[in-house]
Tab-separated table of C-alpha atoms in Angstrom:
chain	number	residue	atom	x	y	z
A	19	MET	CA	91.365	92.355	79.075
A	20	GLY	CA	89.670	91.748	82.535
A	21	LEU	CA	87.527	94.448	84.092
A	22	ASN	CA	90.365	95.111	86.972
A	23	ASN	CA	92.763	95.618	84.198
A	24	GLN	CA	90.465	97.854	81.999
A	25	TRP	CA	90.138	99.412	85.121
A	26	MET	CA	93.916	99.554	86.391
A	27	GLN	CA	95.494	100.790	83.093
A	28	ARG	CA	92.744	104.116	83.206
A	29	ASP	CA	93.656	104.821	86.930
A	30	LEU	CA	97.554	104.444	86.181
A	31	ALA	CA	97.021	106.901	82.797
A	32	VAL	CA	95.825	109.299	84.926
A	33	LEU	CA	96.028	108.596	89.172
A	34	TRP	CA	99.092	109.322	91.435
A	35	HIS	CA	98.264	107.636	94.336
A	36	PRO	CA	99.358	108.502	98.426
A	37	CYS	CA	102.345	106.785	100.339
A	38	THR	CA	103.046	104.317	96.695
A	39	GLN	CA	106.312	104.298	95.114
A	40	MET	CA	103.628	104.367	91.412
A	41	LYS	CA	106.937	102.087	89.463
A	42	ASP	CA	105.684	99.486	91.779
A	43	HIS	CA	102.775	98.867	89.745
A	44	GLU	CA	105.176	97.331	87.408
A	45	GLN	CA	104.815	94.818	88.929
A	46	LEU	CA	102.475	94.985	91.459
A	47	PRO	CA	98.432	95.117	90.092
A	48	LEU	CA	96.562	98.065	91.272
A	49	ILE	CA	93.344	96.484	92.870
A	50	PRO	CA	90.043	98.787	91.606
A	51	ILE	CA	87.093	97.993	94.348
A	52	ARG	CA	83.514	97.953	93.135
A	53	ARG	CA	81.829	98.081	95.842
A	54	GLY	CA	82.322	97.038	99.689
A	55	GLU	CA	79.966	95.207	102.390
A	56	GLY	CA	80.508	94.679	106.499
A	57	VAL	CA	84.153	93.792	106.071
A	58	TRP	CA	85.020	92.638	102.704
A	59	LEU	CA	85.278	94.592	99.744
A	60	GLU	CA	85.414	93.466	96.238
A	61	ASP	CA	87.500	94.088	93.008
A	62	PHE	CA	84.777	94.514	89.799
A	63	GLU	CA	85.759	91.157	88.929
A	64	GLY	CA	83.681	89.245	91.967
A	65	LYS	CA	86.547	88.545	94.013
A	66	ARG	CA	86.457	89.563	98.086
A	67	TYR	CA	88.877	90.981	100.093
A	68	LEU	CA	88.863	91.099	104.206
A	69	ASP	CA	89.669	94.271	105.146
A	70	ALA	CA	92.124	93.887	108.428
A	71	VAL	CA	93.218	97.516	108.514
A	72	SER	CA	90.462	99.340	108.203
A	73	SER	CA	90.748	100.851	105.310
A	74	TRP	CA	93.333	102.459	106.871
A	75	TRP	CA	92.146	103.072	109.959
A	76	VAL	CA	89.246	104.468	109.333
A	77	ASN	CA	86.007	102.261	108.705
A	78	VAL	CA	85.029	100.741	112.668
A	79	PHE	CA	81.247	98.792	111.609
A	80	GLY	CA	81.753	98.036	107.891
A	81	HIS	CA	81.802	98.902	104.168
A	82	ALA	CA	78.007	99.832	103.011
A	83	ASN	CA	76.367	100.361	106.937
A	84	PRO	CA	73.107	100.279	106.216
A	85	ARG	CA	72.670	102.559	109.804
A	86	ILE	CA	75.256	105.059	108.274
A	87	ASN	CA	74.014	104.766	105.090
A	88	GLN	CA	70.305	106.254	105.378
A	89	ARG	CA	71.788	109.091	107.809
A	90	ILE	CA	73.793	110.621	105.099
A	91	LYS	CA	70.458	109.714	102.787
A	92	ASP	CA	68.588	111.825	105.225
A	93	GLN	CA	70.610	114.903	105.382
A	94	VAL	CA	71.848	115.464	101.202
A	95	ASP	CA	67.614	115.809	101.040
A	96	GLN	CA	68.308	118.592	103.809
A	97	LEU	CA	71.690	120.440	103.837
A	98	GLU	CA	74.600	119.083	101.627
A	99	HIS	CA	76.844	122.491	103.330
A	100	VAL	CA	77.485	125.878	104.290
A	101	ILE	CA	79.661	127.744	105.654
A	102	LEU	CA	80.247	127.480	109.320
A	103	ALA	CA	82.011	131.173	109.797
A	104	GLY	CA	78.502	133.196	110.832
A	105	PHE	CA	76.235	130.425	110.115
A	106	SER	CA	75.476	126.872	111.815
A	107	HIS	CA	72.999	124.153	111.599
A	108	GLN	CA	71.825	121.362	113.686
A	109	PRO	CA	74.326	117.985	112.853
A	110	ALA	CA	77.584	119.914	113.476
A	111	ILE	CA	75.777	121.539	117.203
A	112	GLU	CA	74.417	117.733	118.336
A	113	LEU	CA	77.563	116.405	117.153
A	114	SER	CA	79.776	119.002	119.252
A	115	GLU	CA	77.003	118.339	122.368
A	116	ARG	CA	77.677	114.222	122.004
A	117	LEU	CA	81.757	115.088	121.736
A	118	VAL	CA	82.060	117.138	124.726
A	119	ALA	CA	79.424	114.641	127.116
A	120	MET	CA	81.263	111.498	126.220
A	121	THR	CA	84.719	112.935	126.285
A	122	PRO	CA	86.828	113.574	129.502
A	123	ALA	CA	85.580	115.951	131.474
A	124	GLY	CA	86.309	119.910	130.834
A	125	LEU	CA	87.113	119.475	126.858
A	126	ASP	CA	84.398	122.160	126.146
A	127	ARG	CA	84.859	123.392	122.799
A	128	VAL	CA	85.234	121.290	119.178
A	129	PHE	CA	87.057	123.106	116.645
A	130	TYR	CA	86.176	121.457	113.829
A	131	ALA	CA	89.143	120.270	110.526
A	132	ASP	CA	88.973	117.954	107.569
A	133	ASN	CA	91.224	114.692	108.803
A	134	GLY	CA	93.829	113.988	110.810
A	135	SER	CA	96.766	116.282	109.975
A	136	SER	CA	94.522	119.347	109.719
A	137	CYS	CA	93.601	118.585	112.981
A	138	ILE	CA	96.636	118.414	114.370
A	139	GLU	CA	97.292	122.211	112.610
A	140	VAL	CA	94.657	123.280	114.476
A	141	ALA	CA	95.643	122.149	117.616
A	142	LEU	CA	99.244	123.670	117.314
A	143	LYS	CA	98.575	126.446	115.968
A	144	MET	CA	96.082	126.611	119.035
A	145	SER	CA	98.481	126.456	121.716
A	146	PHE	CA	101.095	128.766	120.088
A	147	HIS	CA	98.206	131.235	120.126
A	148	TYR	CA	97.051	130.786	123.837
A	149	TRP	CA	100.800	131.418	125.345
A	150	GLN	CA	101.154	134.563	122.875
A	151	ASN	CA	97.577	135.615	124.001
A	152	THR	CA	98.053	135.428	127.025
A	153	GLY	CA	102.451	136.903	127.734
A	154	LYS	CA	104.365	134.538	126.569
A	155	PRO	CA	105.336	134.772	123.929
A	156	ALA	CA	108.579	132.786	124.336
A	157	LYS	CA	106.041	129.403	125.487
A	158	LYS	CA	106.974	128.481	120.669
A	159	ARG	CA	107.973	125.244	120.754
A	160	PHE	CA	107.059	121.758	120.936
A	161	VAL	CA	107.811	118.510	122.268
A	162	THR	CA	107.115	115.257	120.622
A	163	LEU	CA	108.215	111.648	121.038
A	164	THR	CA	110.951	109.410	118.450
A	165	ASN	CA	109.275	106.995	116.478
A	166	SER	CA	105.695	109.164	116.440
A	167	TYR	CA	103.542	110.201	113.630
A	168	HIS	CA	100.709	113.047	113.685
A	169	GLY	CA	100.919	113.631	109.779
A	170	GLU	CA	102.140	114.927	107.297
A	171	THR	CA	101.176	118.721	106.436
A	172	ILE	CA	104.288	120.886	107.980
A	173	ALA	CA	103.838	121.679	111.436
A	174	ALA	CA	102.026	118.482	111.403
A	175	MET	CA	105.620	116.363	110.099
A	176	SER	CA	107.765	119.157	112.274
A	177	VAL	CA	106.195	117.082	115.039
A	178	GLY	CA	106.755	113.668	113.777
A	179	ASP	CA	109.578	111.221	114.393
A	180	VAL	CA	109.159	108.639	110.906
A	181	PRO	CA	112.277	109.801	109.046
A	182	LEU	CA	109.903	107.746	105.907
A	183	PHE	CA	107.471	110.705	105.763
A	184	THR	CA	110.095	113.675	107.252
A	185	GLU	CA	113.661	112.955	106.084
A	186	THR	CA	113.243	114.755	102.658
A	187	TYR	CA	111.165	117.499	104.056
A	188	LYS	CA	113.834	118.967	106.835
A	189	ALA	CA	114.765	121.760	105.645
A	190	LEU	CA	110.747	123.090	106.126
A	191	LEU	CA	109.871	121.171	109.432
A	192	LEU	CA	109.744	123.272	112.904
A	193	ASP	CA	112.755	123.154	115.222
A	194	THR	CA	111.250	120.657	117.668
A	195	ILE	CA	112.528	119.190	120.638
A	196	LYS	CA	112.197	115.269	120.394
A	197	VAL	CA	111.933	112.380	123.822
A	198	PRO	CA	112.840	109.104	123.915
A	199	SER	CA	109.946	106.690	123.170
A	200	PRO	CA	108.360	105.047	125.521
A	201	ASP	CA	107.886	102.211	122.966
A	202	CYS	CA	107.572	98.967	124.585
A	203	TYR	CA	109.196	96.447	122.737
A	204	HIS	CA	113.026	98.121	123.651
A	205	ARG	CA	112.334	97.196	126.972
A	206	PRO	CA	115.343	94.652	129.110
A	207	GLU	CA	114.701	91.761	129.220
A	208	GLY	CA	111.946	90.856	132.238
A	209	MET	CA	110.996	94.362	132.414
A	210	GLY	CA	107.141	94.905	132.252
A	211	TRP	CA	105.699	97.377	130.692
A	212	GLU	CA	104.659	99.783	133.743
A	213	GLU	CA	108.324	100.435	134.558
A	214	HIS	CA	109.887	100.541	131.525
A	215	SER	CA	107.473	103.288	130.797
A	216	ARG	CA	107.952	104.476	134.375
A	217	ASN	CA	111.449	104.452	132.778
A	218	MET	CA	112.165	105.952	130.348
A	219	PHE	CA	109.584	109.439	131.642
A	220	ALA	CA	112.222	110.263	132.905
A	221	ALA	CA	114.743	112.163	129.696
A	222	MET	CA	110.622	114.041	129.538
A	223	GLU	CA	110.485	115.106	133.161
A	224	GLN	CA	114.163	116.051	132.755
A	225	THR	CA	113.421	117.963	128.890
A	226	LEU	CA	110.564	119.943	130.497
A	227	ALA	CA	112.422	121.026	133.877
A	228	GLU	CA	115.583	122.528	131.689
A	229	HIS	CA	112.612	123.825	128.553
A	230	HIS	CA	109.547	124.511	129.597
A	231	GLU	CA	109.554	128.157	129.613
A	232	THR	CA	110.133	127.567	125.405
A	233	ILE	CA	108.126	125.042	125.634
A	234	SER	CA	104.248	125.760	124.243
A	235	ALA	CA	102.732	122.180	124.344
A	236	VAL	CA	103.665	118.295	124.458
A	237	ILE	CA	102.475	116.154	121.600
A	238	VAL	CA	101.929	112.118	121.665
A	239	GLU	CA	99.640	109.462	120.136
A	240	PRO	CA	98.737	107.573	123.491
A	241	LEU	CA	99.520	103.926	124.230
A	242	ILE	CA	99.855	103.708	120.362
A	243	GLN	CA	102.269	104.424	117.634
A	244	GLY	CA	100.867	103.720	114.617
A	245	ALA	CA	102.673	104.053	111.524
A	246	GLY	CA	105.914	104.207	113.906
A	247	GLY	CA	105.287	100.201	113.457
A	248	MET	CA	101.876	100.209	115.690
A	249	ARG	CA	104.824	100.496	118.677
A	250	MET	CA	103.216	100.296	122.589
A	251	TYR	CA	103.277	101.691	125.769
A	252	HIS	CA	101.642	101.601	129.277
A	253	PRO	CA	99.056	104.509	130.291
A	254	VAL	CA	101.839	104.996	132.820
A	255	TYR	CA	103.255	107.105	131.243
A	256	LEU	CA	99.699	109.641	130.288
A	257	LYS	CA	99.166	110.209	133.885
A	258	LEU	CA	103.229	111.196	134.359
A	259	LEU	CA	102.930	113.557	131.561
A	260	ARG	CA	99.692	114.498	132.887
A	261	GLU	CA	101.411	115.908	135.849
A	262	ALA	CA	104.411	117.192	134.445
A	263	CYS	CA	102.243	119.279	132.050
A	264	ASP	CA	100.438	120.317	135.339
A	265	ARG	CA	103.647	121.599	136.852
A	266	TYR	CA	105.630	122.943	134.407
A	267	ASP	CA	102.559	125.044	132.884
A	268	VAL	CA	102.945	123.301	129.080
A	269	HIS	CA	100.011	122.153	126.749
A	270	LEU	CA	99.363	118.390	126.360
A	271	ILE	CA	97.926	117.568	123.212
A	272	HIS	CA	96.798	113.538	122.438
A	273	ASP	CA	96.385	112.565	119.368
A	274	GLU	CA	93.915	110.383	119.045
A	275	ILE	CA	93.240	110.250	115.262
A	276	ALA	CA	93.851	106.432	115.348
A	277	VAL	CA	93.428	105.112	118.628
A	278	GLY	CA	90.317	107.391	119.193
A	279	PHE	CA	86.821	105.551	119.218
A	280	GLY	CA	87.307	102.140	120.954
A	281	ARG	CA	90.358	100.903	119.186
A	282	THR	CA	92.530	101.179	122.426
A	283	GLY	CA	89.956	98.742	124.441
A	284	THR	CA	88.208	101.810	125.398
A	285	MET	CA	86.809	104.814	123.347
A	286	PHE	CA	89.615	107.073	124.206
A	287	ALA	CA	92.777	106.040	125.057
A	288	CYS	CA	93.575	108.862	128.332
A	289	GLU	CA	90.716	107.393	129.650
A	290	GLN	CA	93.494	104.545	130.886
A	291	ALA	CA	95.493	107.020	132.247
A	292	GLY	CA	91.837	108.562	133.450
A	293	ILE	CA	92.968	112.388	132.382
A	294	ARG	CA	92.515	114.706	129.957
A	295	PRO	CA	94.215	116.824	127.290
A	296	ASP	CA	94.442	120.155	126.725
A	297	PHE	CA	93.505	118.812	123.435
A	298	LEU	CA	92.231	116.352	122.233
A	299	CYS	CA	92.630	115.641	118.369
A	300	LEU	CA	89.650	113.052	116.449
A	301	SER	CA	88.770	111.642	113.166
A	302	LYS	CA	89.554	108.679	111.626
A	303	ALA	CA	86.898	105.916	112.806
A	304	LEU	CA	84.717	110.020	113.743
A	305	THR	CA	82.777	109.008	111.008
A	306	GLY	CA	82.764	105.478	110.883
A	307	GLY	CA	84.858	105.399	107.892
A	308	TYR	CA	82.386	107.021	105.302
A	309	LEU	CA	83.496	111.002	105.063
A	310	PRO	CA	86.261	112.783	105.682
A	311	LEU	CA	86.267	115.069	109.369
A	312	ALA	CA	88.236	116.006	111.956
A	313	ALA	CA	87.834	117.231	115.331
A	314	CYS	CA	89.792	119.449	118.229
A	315	LEU	CA	88.375	119.272	121.535
A	316	THR	CA	89.500	121.625	124.063
A	317	THR	CA	88.984	123.314	127.344
A	318	ASN	CA	86.903	126.629	127.898
A	319	LYS	CA	90.787	128.273	129.574
A	320	VAL	CA	91.760	128.451	125.951
A	321	TYR	CA	88.619	129.314	124.841
A	322	GLN	CA	88.193	132.460	126.600
A	323	ALA	CA	91.977	132.978	125.634
A	324	PHE	CA	90.717	133.607	122.229
A	325	TYR	CA	87.564	135.593	123.753
A	326	ASP	CA	87.955	139.437	122.935
A	327	ASP	CA	86.362	142.123	120.872
A	328	TYR	CA	87.494	142.481	117.121
A	329	PRO	CA	89.898	144.755	117.006
A	330	THR	CA	92.259	142.808	119.475
A	331	LEU	CA	93.441	140.507	116.799
A	332	ARG	CA	92.672	137.841	119.436
A	333	ALA	CA	90.553	135.561	117.329
A	334	PHE	CA	91.498	132.065	115.916
A	335	LEU	CA	91.422	132.871	112.604
A	336	HIS	CA	91.710	129.788	111.107
A	337	SER	CA	89.301	127.732	108.631
A	338	HIS	CA	88.587	125.149	106.085
A	339	SER	CA	86.064	125.006	103.396
A	340	TYR	CA	84.679	121.941	104.603
A	341	THR	CA	84.152	123.133	108.200
A	342	GLY	CA	81.859	120.946	110.601
A	343	ASN	CA	80.253	120.039	106.353
A	344	PRO	CA	76.682	118.830	107.601
A	345	LEU	CA	76.924	115.099	105.850
A	346	ALA	CA	80.387	113.937	107.678
A	347	CYS	CA	78.977	115.021	110.960
A	348	ALA	CA	75.676	113.179	110.069
A	349	ALA	CA	77.861	110.270	109.344
A	350	ALA	CA	79.614	111.264	112.994
A	351	LEU	CA	76.067	111.187	114.816
A	352	ALA	CA	75.328	107.304	113.210
A	353	THR	CA	78.634	106.651	114.128
A	354	LEU	CA	78.405	107.321	117.776
A	355	ASP	CA	74.386	105.725	117.786
A	356	ILE	CA	76.119	102.192	117.188
A	357	PHE	CA	79.041	102.793	120.133
A	358	GLU	CA	75.930	103.821	122.099
A	359	GLN	CA	73.248	101.632	120.422
A	360	ASP	CA	75.070	98.070	119.997
A	361	ASN	CA	77.319	97.984	123.580
A	362	VAL	CA	80.529	97.385	121.356
A	363	ILE	CA	83.058	98.260	123.811
A	364	GLN	CA	82.174	95.653	125.851
A	365	ALA	CA	81.631	93.374	122.516
A	366	ASN	CA	85.023	94.429	121.142
A	367	GLN	CA	86.899	92.601	124.503
A	368	ALA	CA	85.755	89.223	123.342
A	369	LEU	CA	87.105	89.759	119.796
A	370	ALA	CA	90.157	91.379	121.284
A	371	ALA	CA	90.669	87.758	123.050
A	372	ARG	CA	89.876	86.073	119.803
A	373	MET	CA	92.649	87.884	117.955
A	374	ALA	CA	95.207	87.346	121.297
A	375	SER	CA	94.177	83.607	121.110
A	376	ALA	CA	94.069	82.947	116.732
A	377	THR	CA	97.805	85.271	116.879
A	378	ALA	CA	99.924	82.897	119.803
A	379	HIS	CA	101.263	79.951	118.289
A	380	LEU	CA	103.248	83.345	116.008
A	381	ALA	CA	105.004	83.809	120.144
A	382	ASP	CA	107.189	80.677	118.727
A	383	HIS	CA	108.283	81.582	115.269
A	384	ALA	CA	111.602	81.819	114.591
A	385	HIS	CA	111.589	85.290	113.152
A	386	VAL	CA	109.022	86.780	115.271
A	387	ALA	CA	110.014	88.726	117.976
A	388	GLU	CA	107.118	89.802	119.684
A	389	ILE	CA	103.190	90.357	119.244
A	390	ARG	CA	102.136	92.617	121.211
A	391	GLN	CA	98.134	94.017	121.456
A	392	THR	CA	96.602	97.130	122.909
A	393	GLY	CA	93.037	96.302	122.721
A	394	MET	CA	91.065	95.870	118.813
A	395	ALA	CA	95.001	96.517	118.021
A	396	LEU	CA	97.196	93.725	117.190
A	397	ALA	CA	100.538	93.635	115.675
A	398	ILE	CA	103.498	90.952	114.982
A	399	GLU	CA	107.024	91.816	114.272
A	400	MET	CA	108.811	89.724	111.966
A	401	VAL	CA	112.868	90.009	112.714
A	402	GLN	CA	116.373	88.392	110.908
A	403	ASP	CA	116.775	87.362	114.507
A	404	LYS	CA	114.697	86.895	117.492
A	405	ALA	CA	116.896	86.591	120.194
A	406	SER	CA	118.780	90.067	118.722
A	407	LYS	CA	115.452	91.692	117.560
A	408	ALA	CA	118.138	92.247	115.342
A	409	ALA	CA	115.789	93.941	111.469
A	410	TYR	CA	115.481	93.098	108.351
A	411	PRO	CA	116.987	95.353	106.133
A	412	TRP	CA	114.298	97.549	104.766
A	413	GLN	CA	115.530	97.018	101.510
A	414	GLU	CA	114.005	93.697	101.649
A	415	ARG	CA	110.491	95.028	101.964
A	416	ARG	CA	109.336	91.453	103.619
A	417	GLY	CA	106.430	93.088	104.734
A	418	LEU	CA	105.365	93.090	100.989
A	419	LYS	CA	105.904	89.447	100.892
A	420	VAL	CA	103.178	89.192	103.467
A	421	PHE	CA	101.163	92.120	101.599
A	422	GLU	CA	101.250	90.051	98.183
A	423	HIS	CA	100.520	86.695	100.080
A	424	ALA	CA	96.961	87.965	101.681
A	425	LEU	CA	95.440	89.097	98.455
A	426	SER	CA	96.090	86.128	97.223
A	427	ARG	CA	94.481	84.440	99.642
A	428	GLY	CA	91.688	87.181	99.786
A	429	ALA	CA	93.143	89.328	102.235
A	430	LEU	CA	94.213	93.320	102.647
A	431	LEU	CA	97.111	93.451	105.259
A	432	ARG	CA	99.151	95.939	104.498
A	433	PRO	CA	102.017	95.847	106.876
A	434	LEU	CA	104.202	98.636	108.400
A	435	GLY	CA	107.471	97.268	107.208
A	436	SER	CA	107.919	94.103	108.743
A	437	VAL	CA	104.891	94.689	110.900
A	438	VAL	CA	102.086	92.695	110.579
A	439	TYR	CA	99.080	93.817	112.027
A	440	PHE	CA	95.613	93.532	112.468
A	441	LEU	CA	93.338	97.138	112.489
A	442	PRO	CA	89.783	94.980	111.580
A	443	PRO	CA	86.317	96.820	111.767
A	444	TYR	CA	84.320	95.862	114.435
A	445	VAL	CA	81.729	93.405	112.880
A	446	ILE	CA	84.187	91.245	111.552
A	447	THR	CA	83.384	88.028	113.395
A	448	PRO	CA	85.771	85.890	114.966
A	449	GLU	CA	85.594	83.472	112.517
A	450	GLN	CA	87.114	85.691	110.339
A	451	ILE	CA	89.650	86.843	112.144
A	452	ASP	CA	90.833	82.854	112.462
A	453	PHE	CA	91.206	83.192	109.232
A	454	LEU	CA	92.924	86.135	109.034
A	455	ALA	CA	95.967	84.359	111.705
A	456	GLU	CA	95.897	81.667	108.621
A	457	VAL	CA	96.824	84.424	106.273
A	458	ALA	CA	99.164	86.241	108.296
A	459	SER	CA	100.739	82.606	109.385
A	460	GLU	CA	101.607	81.587	106.426
A	461	GLY	CA	102.389	84.856	105.071
A	462	ILE	CA	105.333	85.447	106.999
A	463	ASP	CA	107.024	82.161	106.577
A	464	ILE	CA	106.866	83.137	103.526
A	465	ALA	CA	108.265	86.319	103.683
A	466	THR	CA	111.171	84.583	106.372
A	467	ARG	CA	111.972	81.887	103.998
A	468	ASP	CA	115.166	83.438	102.950
A	469	SER	CA	118.215	84.421	104.928
A	470	VAL	CA	119.113	88.428	104.251
A	471	SER	CA	120.485	89.358	100.749
A	472	MET	CA	122.422	92.507	101.681
A	473	ALA	CA	124.681	93.489	104.582
A	474	VAL	CA	122.426	95.927	107.177
A	475	PRO	CA	124.626	99.390	106.177
A	476	LYS	CA	125.766	101.541	108.987
A	477	ASP	CA	123.438	104.293	108.397
A	478	PHE	CA	120.612	101.465	108.910
A	479	HIS	CA	117.103	103.438	110.331
A	480	PRO	CA	114.415	101.298	110.918
A	481	GLY	CA	112.324	104.081	110.096
A	482	PHE	CA	112.643	103.724	106.998
A	483	ARG	CA	109.989	101.645	106.044
A	484	ASP	CA	106.829	100.204	103.417
A	485	PRO	CA	104.429	102.317	104.616
A	486	GLY	CA	101.000	101.741	106.446
């Protein structure tokens, strides 16, 4: 028995993995990873895999980055953790100062959480509580876009709309208002992204006009709906949404957990619309992919609504044990140093262009409906019929075939259903991008070689898919 198999057997005896049907591993070998370096992950038998999905979208400067490593090593000798209620520490203070300085003007307060879902919970609770504190208790509902994803805790699921994650738990979820997404994949023939996104805003305008007196906030994933299949839209939608939220006195929450820190081509996606949300949720790449940490930034106007004498009970009494952990804050500070010192956003422009050129040939593939890209995120949508964009039945798991082929070639490509995507660390080279494009092309050929083996059922919903 090889080392990989030994570790796999020990794992399967005790572990329950996330986002996984564990029975799959009766046929699909689990891959134990011994070490990482740069864009590479290495198993216990020495085989390497290029991490094309940044280990669930978190790693931006490579595995075992020496600069982040050193900052964490220095911090661990000073302070590993301290309660953040009534106490503070240097890394949390410095990180907060830098986040306030680098995000859109007016986001002046930072509240820490442990992960992305928890950060969304913070923003939702804070918005709801704000209206309670300011004498508008009727404002308690949230508006979200169809096909959106904001996490897997209860309130975060409530403002999501990917059935794979929400259908089972419908009885537990909040009553939210869903508005059609501006997703440009569904734009009419010949229509550009901006025009389609403008047109799709009409439904949001109508919803806010009719229900604003009971709406606390609108929450969106700006520019890219990640778990919904890397679906993308134009920044004009965000601009129109900001204007409407101001008119109707409704909060705007930007979930930049997946798209923040350069993924869309600017440091934050909201910059491309020239706007500032009332709540900006950040996580994932915040620590360079090292440690769990999330930050919810908001305005002094929101902060002041909670600032009062204790007996009024207006305080935001929300907490996590590891809130503002010093080691995580140190990793985040090192990550921000790299962004600042290495001119990363500009360097990424060349990498994004290489991703586009390396995959351009797939536009002619008989089973590729679209190649779409926003900055350092590129997605290739496989379909059974190119002209009608008819999707493959989710039960056929075409993306899984791409995943398995990529592993055989030494790449970690984990599609979202029938969407193959690149979301690599920013330290990837042009040659490594070419390699990924080659592997993806081969995988798509293999995955689409056979005709559809089952009829699409009447209740077919493309939201049921292999999670990424």
